[in-house]
Short mmCIF file of C-alpha atoms in Angstrom, two decimals:
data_model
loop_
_atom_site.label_atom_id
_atom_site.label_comp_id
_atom_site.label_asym_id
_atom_site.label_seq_id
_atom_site.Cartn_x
_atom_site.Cartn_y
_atom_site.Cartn_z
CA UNK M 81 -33.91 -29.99 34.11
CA UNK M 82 -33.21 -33.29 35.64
CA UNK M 83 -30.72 -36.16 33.97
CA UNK M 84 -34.35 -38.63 35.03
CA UNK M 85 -36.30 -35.70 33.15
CA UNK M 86 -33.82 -36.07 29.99
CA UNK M 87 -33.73 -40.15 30.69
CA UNK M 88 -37.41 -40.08 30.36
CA UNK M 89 -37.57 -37.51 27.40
CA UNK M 90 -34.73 -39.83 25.24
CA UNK M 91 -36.65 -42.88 26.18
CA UNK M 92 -39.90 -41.85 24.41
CA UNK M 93 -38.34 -40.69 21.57
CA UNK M 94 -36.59 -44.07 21.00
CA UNK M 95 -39.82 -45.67 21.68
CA UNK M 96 -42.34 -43.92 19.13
CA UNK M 97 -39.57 -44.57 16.84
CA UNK M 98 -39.38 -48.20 17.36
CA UNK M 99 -43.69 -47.90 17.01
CA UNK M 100 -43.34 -45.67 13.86
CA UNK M 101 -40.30 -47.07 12.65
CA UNK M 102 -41.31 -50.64 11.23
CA UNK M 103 -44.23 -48.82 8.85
CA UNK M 104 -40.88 -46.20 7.91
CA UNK M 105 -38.45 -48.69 7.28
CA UNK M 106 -40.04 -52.25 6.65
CA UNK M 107 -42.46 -50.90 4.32
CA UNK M 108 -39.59 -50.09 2.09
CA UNK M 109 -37.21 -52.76 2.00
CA UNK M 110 -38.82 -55.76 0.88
CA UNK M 111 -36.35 -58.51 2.14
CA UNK M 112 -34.86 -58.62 5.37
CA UNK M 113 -32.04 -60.75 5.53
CA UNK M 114 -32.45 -64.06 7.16
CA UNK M 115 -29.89 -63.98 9.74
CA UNK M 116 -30.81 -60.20 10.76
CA UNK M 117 -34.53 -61.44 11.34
CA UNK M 118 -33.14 -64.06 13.51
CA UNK M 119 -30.85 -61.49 15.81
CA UNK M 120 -34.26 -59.67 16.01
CA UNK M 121 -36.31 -62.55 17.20
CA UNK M 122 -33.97 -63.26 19.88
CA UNK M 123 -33.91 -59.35 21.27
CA UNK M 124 -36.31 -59.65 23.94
CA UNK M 125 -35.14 -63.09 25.27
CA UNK M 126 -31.53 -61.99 25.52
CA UNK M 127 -32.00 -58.48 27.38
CA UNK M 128 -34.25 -59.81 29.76
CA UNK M 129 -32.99 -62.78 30.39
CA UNK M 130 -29.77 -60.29 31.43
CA UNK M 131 -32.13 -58.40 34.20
CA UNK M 132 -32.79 -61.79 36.04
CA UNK M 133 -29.35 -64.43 35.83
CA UNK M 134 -27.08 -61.78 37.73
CA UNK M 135 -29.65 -61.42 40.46
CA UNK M 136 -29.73 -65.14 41.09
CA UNK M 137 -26.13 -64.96 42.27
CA UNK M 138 -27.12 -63.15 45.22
CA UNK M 139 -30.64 -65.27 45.44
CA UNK M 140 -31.41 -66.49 48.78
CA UNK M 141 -33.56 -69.07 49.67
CA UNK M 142 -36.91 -66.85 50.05
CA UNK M 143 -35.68 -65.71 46.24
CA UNK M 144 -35.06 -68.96 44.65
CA UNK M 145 -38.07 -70.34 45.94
CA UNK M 146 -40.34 -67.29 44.70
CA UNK M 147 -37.79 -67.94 41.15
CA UNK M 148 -38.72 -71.17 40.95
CA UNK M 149 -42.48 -71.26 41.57
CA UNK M 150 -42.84 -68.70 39.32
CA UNK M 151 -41.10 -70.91 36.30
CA UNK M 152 -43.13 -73.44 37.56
CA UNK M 153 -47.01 -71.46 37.24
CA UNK M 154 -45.60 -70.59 33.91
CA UNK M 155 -46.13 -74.03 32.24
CA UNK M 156 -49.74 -73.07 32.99
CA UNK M 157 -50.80 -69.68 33.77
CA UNK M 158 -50.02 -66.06 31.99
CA UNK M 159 -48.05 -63.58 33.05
CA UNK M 160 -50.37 -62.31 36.03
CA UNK M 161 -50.44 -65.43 37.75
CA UNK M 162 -46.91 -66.47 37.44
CA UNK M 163 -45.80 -62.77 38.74
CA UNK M 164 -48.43 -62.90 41.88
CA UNK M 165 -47.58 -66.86 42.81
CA UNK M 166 -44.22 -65.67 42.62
CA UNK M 167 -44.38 -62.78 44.67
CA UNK M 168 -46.63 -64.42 47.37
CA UNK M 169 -43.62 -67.11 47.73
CA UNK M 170 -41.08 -64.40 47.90
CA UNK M 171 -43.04 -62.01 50.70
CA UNK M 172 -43.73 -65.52 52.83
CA UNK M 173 -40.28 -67.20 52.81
CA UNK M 174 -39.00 -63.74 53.44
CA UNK M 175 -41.33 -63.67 56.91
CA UNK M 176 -38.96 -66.89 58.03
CA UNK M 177 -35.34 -66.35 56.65
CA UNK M 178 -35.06 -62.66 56.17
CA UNK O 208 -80.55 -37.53 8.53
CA UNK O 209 -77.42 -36.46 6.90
CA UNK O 210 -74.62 -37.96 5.62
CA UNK O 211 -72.18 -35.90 8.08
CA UNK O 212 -74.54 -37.38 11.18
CA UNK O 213 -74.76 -40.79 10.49
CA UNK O 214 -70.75 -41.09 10.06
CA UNK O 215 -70.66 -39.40 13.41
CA UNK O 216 -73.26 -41.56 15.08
CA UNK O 217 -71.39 -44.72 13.83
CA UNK O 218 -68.32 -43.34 14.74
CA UNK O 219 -69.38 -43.21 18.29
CA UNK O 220 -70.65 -46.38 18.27
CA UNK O 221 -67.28 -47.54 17.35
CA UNK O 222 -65.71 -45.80 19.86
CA UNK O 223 -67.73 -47.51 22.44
CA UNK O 224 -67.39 -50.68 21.19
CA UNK O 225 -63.37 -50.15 21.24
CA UNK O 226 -63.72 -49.21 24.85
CA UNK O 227 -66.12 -52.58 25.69
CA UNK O 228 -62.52 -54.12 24.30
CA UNK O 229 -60.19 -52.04 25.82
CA UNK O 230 -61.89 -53.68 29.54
CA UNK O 231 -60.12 -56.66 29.73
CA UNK O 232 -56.85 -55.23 29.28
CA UNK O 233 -57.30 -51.79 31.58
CA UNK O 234 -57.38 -54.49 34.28
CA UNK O 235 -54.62 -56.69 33.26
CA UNK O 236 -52.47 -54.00 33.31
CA UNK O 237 -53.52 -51.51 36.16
CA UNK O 238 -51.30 -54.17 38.59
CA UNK O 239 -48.46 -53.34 36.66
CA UNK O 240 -49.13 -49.45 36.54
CA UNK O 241 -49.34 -49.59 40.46
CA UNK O 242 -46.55 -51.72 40.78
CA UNK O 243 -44.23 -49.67 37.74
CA UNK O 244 -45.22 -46.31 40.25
CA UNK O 245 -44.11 -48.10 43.29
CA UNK O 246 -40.76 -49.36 42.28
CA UNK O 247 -40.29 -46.08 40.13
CA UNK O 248 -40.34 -44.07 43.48
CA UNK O 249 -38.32 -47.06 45.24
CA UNK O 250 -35.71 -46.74 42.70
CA UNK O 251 -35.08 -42.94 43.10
CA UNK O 252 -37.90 -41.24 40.77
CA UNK O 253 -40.03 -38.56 41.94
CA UNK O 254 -43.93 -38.98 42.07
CA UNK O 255 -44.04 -36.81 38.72
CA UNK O 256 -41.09 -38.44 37.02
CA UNK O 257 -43.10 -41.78 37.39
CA UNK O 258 -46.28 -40.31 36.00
CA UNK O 259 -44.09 -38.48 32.75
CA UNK O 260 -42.15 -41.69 32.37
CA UNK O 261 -45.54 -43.19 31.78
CA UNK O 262 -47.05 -40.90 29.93
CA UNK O 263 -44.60 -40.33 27.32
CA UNK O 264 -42.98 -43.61 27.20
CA UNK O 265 -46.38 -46.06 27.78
CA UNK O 266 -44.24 -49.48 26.94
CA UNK O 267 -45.14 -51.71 30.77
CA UNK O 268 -41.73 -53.98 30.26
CA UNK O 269 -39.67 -51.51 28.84
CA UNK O 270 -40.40 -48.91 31.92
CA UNK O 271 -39.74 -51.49 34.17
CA UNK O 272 -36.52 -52.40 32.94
CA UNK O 273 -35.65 -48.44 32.90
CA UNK O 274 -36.24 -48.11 36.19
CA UNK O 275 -34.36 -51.19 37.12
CA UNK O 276 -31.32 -49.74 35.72
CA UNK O 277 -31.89 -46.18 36.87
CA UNK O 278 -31.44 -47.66 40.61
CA UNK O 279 -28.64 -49.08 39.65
CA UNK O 280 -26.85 -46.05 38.52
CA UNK O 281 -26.47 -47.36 35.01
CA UNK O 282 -24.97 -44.54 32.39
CA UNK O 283 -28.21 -42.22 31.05
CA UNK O 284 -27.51 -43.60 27.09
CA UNK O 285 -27.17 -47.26 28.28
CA UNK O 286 -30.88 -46.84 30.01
CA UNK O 287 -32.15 -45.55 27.02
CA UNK O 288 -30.32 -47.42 24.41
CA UNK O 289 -31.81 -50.93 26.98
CA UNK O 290 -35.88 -49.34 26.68
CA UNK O 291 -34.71 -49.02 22.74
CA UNK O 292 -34.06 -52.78 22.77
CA UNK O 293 -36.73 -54.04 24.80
CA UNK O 294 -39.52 -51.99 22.82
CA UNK O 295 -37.89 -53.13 19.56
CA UNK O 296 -40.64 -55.39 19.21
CA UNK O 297 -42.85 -52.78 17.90
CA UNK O 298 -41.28 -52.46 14.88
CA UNK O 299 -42.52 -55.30 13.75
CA UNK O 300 -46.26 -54.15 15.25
CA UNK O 301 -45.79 -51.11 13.38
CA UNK O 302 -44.85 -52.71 10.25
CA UNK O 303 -47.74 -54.75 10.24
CA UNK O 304 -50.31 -52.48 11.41
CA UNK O 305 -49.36 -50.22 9.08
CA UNK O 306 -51.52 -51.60 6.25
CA UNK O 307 -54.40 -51.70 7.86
CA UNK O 308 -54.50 -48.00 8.50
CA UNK O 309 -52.70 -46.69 5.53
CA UNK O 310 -56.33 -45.13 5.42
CA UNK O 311 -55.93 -42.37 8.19
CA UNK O 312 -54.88 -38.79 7.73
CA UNK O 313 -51.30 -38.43 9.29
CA UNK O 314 -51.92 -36.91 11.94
CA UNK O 315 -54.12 -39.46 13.14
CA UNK O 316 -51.79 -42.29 12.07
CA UNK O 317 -48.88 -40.32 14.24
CA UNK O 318 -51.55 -40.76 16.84
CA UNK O 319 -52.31 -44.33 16.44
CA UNK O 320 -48.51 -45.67 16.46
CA UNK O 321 -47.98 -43.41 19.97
CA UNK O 322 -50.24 -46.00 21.79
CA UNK O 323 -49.56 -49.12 19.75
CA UNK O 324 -49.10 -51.74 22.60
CA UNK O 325 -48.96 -55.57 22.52
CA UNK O 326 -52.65 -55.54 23.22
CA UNK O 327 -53.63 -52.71 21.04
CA UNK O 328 -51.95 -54.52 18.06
CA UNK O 329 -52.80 -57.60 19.02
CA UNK O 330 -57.27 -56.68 18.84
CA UNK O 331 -56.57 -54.59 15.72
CA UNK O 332 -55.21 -56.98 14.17
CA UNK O 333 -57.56 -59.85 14.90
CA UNK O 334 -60.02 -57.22 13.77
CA UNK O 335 -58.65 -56.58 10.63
CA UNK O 336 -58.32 -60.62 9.75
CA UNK O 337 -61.94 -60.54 10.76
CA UNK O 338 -62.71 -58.62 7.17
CA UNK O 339 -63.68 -55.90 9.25
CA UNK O 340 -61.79 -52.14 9.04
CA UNK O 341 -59.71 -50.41 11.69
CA UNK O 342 -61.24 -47.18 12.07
CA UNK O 343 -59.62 -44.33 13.74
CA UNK O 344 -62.85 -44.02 16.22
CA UNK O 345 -62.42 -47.61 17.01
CA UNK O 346 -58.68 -47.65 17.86
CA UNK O 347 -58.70 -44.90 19.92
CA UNK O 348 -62.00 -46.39 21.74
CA UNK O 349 -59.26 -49.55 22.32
CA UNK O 350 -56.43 -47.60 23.27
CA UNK O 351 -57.22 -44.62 25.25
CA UNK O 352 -58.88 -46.01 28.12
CA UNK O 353 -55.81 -48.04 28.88
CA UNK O 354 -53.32 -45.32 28.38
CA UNK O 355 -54.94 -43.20 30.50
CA UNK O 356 -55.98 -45.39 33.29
CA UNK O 357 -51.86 -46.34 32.64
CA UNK O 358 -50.84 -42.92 33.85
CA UNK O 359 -53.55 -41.94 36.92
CA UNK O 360 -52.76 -46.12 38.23
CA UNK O 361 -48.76 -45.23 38.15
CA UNK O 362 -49.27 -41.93 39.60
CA UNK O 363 -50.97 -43.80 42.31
CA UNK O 364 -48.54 -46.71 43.01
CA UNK O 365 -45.82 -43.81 43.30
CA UNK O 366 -47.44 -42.09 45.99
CA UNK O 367 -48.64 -44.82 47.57
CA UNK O 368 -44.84 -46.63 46.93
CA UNK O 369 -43.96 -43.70 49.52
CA UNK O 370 -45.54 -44.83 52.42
CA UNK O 371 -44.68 -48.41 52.28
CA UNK O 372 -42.48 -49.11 55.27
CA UNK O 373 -40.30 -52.05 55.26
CA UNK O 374 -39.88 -52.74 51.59
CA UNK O 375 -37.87 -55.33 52.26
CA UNK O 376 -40.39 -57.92 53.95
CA UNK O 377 -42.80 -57.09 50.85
CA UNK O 378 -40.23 -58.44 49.06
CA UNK O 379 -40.03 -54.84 46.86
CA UNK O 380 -36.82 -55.14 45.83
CA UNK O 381 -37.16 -58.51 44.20
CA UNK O 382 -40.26 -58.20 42.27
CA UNK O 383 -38.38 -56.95 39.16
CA UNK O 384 -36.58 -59.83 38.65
CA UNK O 385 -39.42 -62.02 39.23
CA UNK O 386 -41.82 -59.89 36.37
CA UNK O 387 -38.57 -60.38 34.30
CA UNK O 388 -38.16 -64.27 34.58
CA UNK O 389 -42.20 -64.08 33.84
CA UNK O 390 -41.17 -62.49 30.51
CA UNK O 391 -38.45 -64.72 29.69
CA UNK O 392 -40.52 -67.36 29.83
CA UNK O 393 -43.37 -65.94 28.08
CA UNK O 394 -41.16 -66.10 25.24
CA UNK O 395 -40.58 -69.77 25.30
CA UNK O 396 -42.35 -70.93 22.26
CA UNK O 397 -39.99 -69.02 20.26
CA UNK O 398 -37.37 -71.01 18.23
CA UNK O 399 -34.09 -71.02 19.93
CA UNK O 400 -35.25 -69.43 22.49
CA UNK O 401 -33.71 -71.90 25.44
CA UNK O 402 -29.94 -71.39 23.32
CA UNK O 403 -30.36 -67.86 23.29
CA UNK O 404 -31.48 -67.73 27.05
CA UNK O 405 -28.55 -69.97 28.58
CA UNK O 406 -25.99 -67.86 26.44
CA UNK O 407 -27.68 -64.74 27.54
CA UNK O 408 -27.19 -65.93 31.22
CA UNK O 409 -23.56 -66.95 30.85
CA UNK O 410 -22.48 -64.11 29.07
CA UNK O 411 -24.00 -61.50 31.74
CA UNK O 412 -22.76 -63.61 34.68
CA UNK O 413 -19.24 -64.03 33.43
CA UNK O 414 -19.41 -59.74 32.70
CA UNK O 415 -21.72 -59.23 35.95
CA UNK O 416 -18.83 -60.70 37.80
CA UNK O 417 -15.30 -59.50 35.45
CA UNK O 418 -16.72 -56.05 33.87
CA UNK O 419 -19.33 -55.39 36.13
CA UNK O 420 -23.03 -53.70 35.97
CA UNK O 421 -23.83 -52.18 34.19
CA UNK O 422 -21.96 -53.67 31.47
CA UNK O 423 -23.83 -57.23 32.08
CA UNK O 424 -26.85 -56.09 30.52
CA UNK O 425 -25.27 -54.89 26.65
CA UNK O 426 -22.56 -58.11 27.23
CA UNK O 427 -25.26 -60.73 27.76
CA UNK O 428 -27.97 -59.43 25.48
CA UNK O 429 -25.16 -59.43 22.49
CA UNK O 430 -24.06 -62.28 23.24
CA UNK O 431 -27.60 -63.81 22.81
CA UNK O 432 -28.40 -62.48 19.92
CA UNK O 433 -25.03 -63.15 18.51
CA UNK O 434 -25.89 -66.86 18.89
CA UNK O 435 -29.06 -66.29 16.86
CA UNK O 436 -27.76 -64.58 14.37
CA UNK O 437 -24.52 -67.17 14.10
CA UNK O 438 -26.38 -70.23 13.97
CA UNK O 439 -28.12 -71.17 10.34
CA UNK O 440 -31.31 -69.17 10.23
CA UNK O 441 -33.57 -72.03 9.82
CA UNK O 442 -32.62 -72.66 13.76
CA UNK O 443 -35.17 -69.73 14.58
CA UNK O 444 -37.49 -70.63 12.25
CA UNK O 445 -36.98 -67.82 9.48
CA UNK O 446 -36.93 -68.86 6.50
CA UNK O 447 -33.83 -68.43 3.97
CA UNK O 448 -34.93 -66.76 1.10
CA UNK O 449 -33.25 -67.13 -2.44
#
């Protein structure tokens, strides 16, 4: 077998865990402390926001124009929108500059 | 009629009228399956790696961000330990969810926490404030059109990811980061979240550029969520409790 096979095998383990594991666990503690909640909260702003700053170092123009007009459809539009104005800016600019 | 066939006729009907739900979000997402397949293959995964990561895993963001690191030759625990964190979330779906099947058999609650998604816990839920109960019938009605349409649309996008040319001009390779920035900011109503974001930058720029990848990823998260959990709690809106 594969290390993607065992990759893939891990990473749905740890997943039904984290979908079975707040019934498990929450369910029995009644109080989670204040300052743990608030590390939670912040989880999926501070991983992602790890998979997109390093990129923008070595962001051309085509890519920080397709960055940009996607933060820019997100003041109005969901997630589908933003990703597909986004994308249409990046595949264009890319036509001119490469 | 008997008892037995009218809780089987009314079970179907619930089942169907999960499905009429499930519509809106089988088309939301099959983009994303297509484009998951495409990059999966891009990235180094085989067609049937793609359609097992979806299969098993089912978590859009979470696959995304495993593949992202898989191209970049990131250490196998680090890969899995980053889906762990980005489909943390659910734990907090699963706690809340969990009351309003307590009702199920096990094996049909084991069932109904595999596919619980943002959207599937989102419609139960609204269902459940409705007064109305979460059947088994009607969950799966929700959820099983989308996970399987999930799988056959990524199995797709992988094979068709194969014959795609020049992946640069189609701007492939920078499509990830773009979905990612979507998420960020999907997240901006959150308390702190602009803090958390800026420290999250810094930290996996400064680590991107001393440490190196994939180190940036662990470095920057942590140091976002240090912030959080540093400043007073009532900064993210949680209230401190006696």
């Amino acid at each position: 077998m594969s290390t993607t096979f065992w990759i893939i095998i891990a990473a749905a383990i740890a997943t039904y865990l984290t979908r079975i594991g707040g019934h498990l666990v929450i369910s029995r503690f009644e109080n989670i402390h204040p300052r743990v909640e608030a590390g939670l909260n912040a989880v999926p702003a501070a991983v992602l926001t790890t998979l997109v700053a390093p990129e923008m170092l070595n962001a051309g123009p085509a890519e920080w124009a397709a960055l940009v007009v996607t933060a820019l459809v997100s003041l109005r539009g969901g997630l589908m929108p933003m990703f597909l104005a986004g994308a249409a800016v990046l595949i264009a600019a890319r036509q001119f500059v490469g | 009629m008997t008892t037995d066939a009218i809780s089987e006729s009314s079970a179907k009907s619930d089942f169907w009228q999960g499905v009429r739900l499930s519509m809106p979000v089988v088309v939301a997402s099959a983009p994303f399956a297509v484009l998951f397949g495409a990059l999966a293959v891009e990235q180094g995964f085989s067609v049937l790696e793609a359609f097992l990561m979806s299969a098993l895993v089912f978590g859009g963001a979470s696959q995304m961000v495993g593949i992202q690191l898989f191209g970049q030759h990131v250490a196998p625990w680090l890969i899995v330990l980053s889906i762990f964190a980005v489909n943390f979330r659910h734990v907090l779906y699963s706690a809340g969810i969990g009351r309003r099947i307590a009702h199920w058999p096990l094996i049909q609650k084991a069932l109904g926490y595999f596919i619980l998604t943002d959207p599937q816990f989102a419609v139960a839920e609204a269902r459940a404030q409705s007064g109305q109960t979460v059947g088994f019938a009607w969950y799966l009605g929700l959820g099983l059109p989308v996970y399987v349409l999930w799988i056959v649309e990524s199995a797709l996008g992988a094979v068709f990811g194969k014959l795609i040319p020049d992946t640069h001009a189609l701007g492939i390779d920078f499509l990830l980061p773009i979905y990612f920035l979507g998420l960020v900011l999907g997240f901006r109503k959150r308390p702190l979240w602009l803090p958390v974001v800026v420290a999250s930058a810094v930290g996996s720029i400064i680590a991107y550029k001393t440490v190196g990848s994939p180190w940036h990823v662990s470095i920057g998260a942590v140091t976002g969520i240090l912030l959080a959990v540093i400043l007073p709690p009532r900064h993210s809106g949680v209230e401190a409790r006696p």
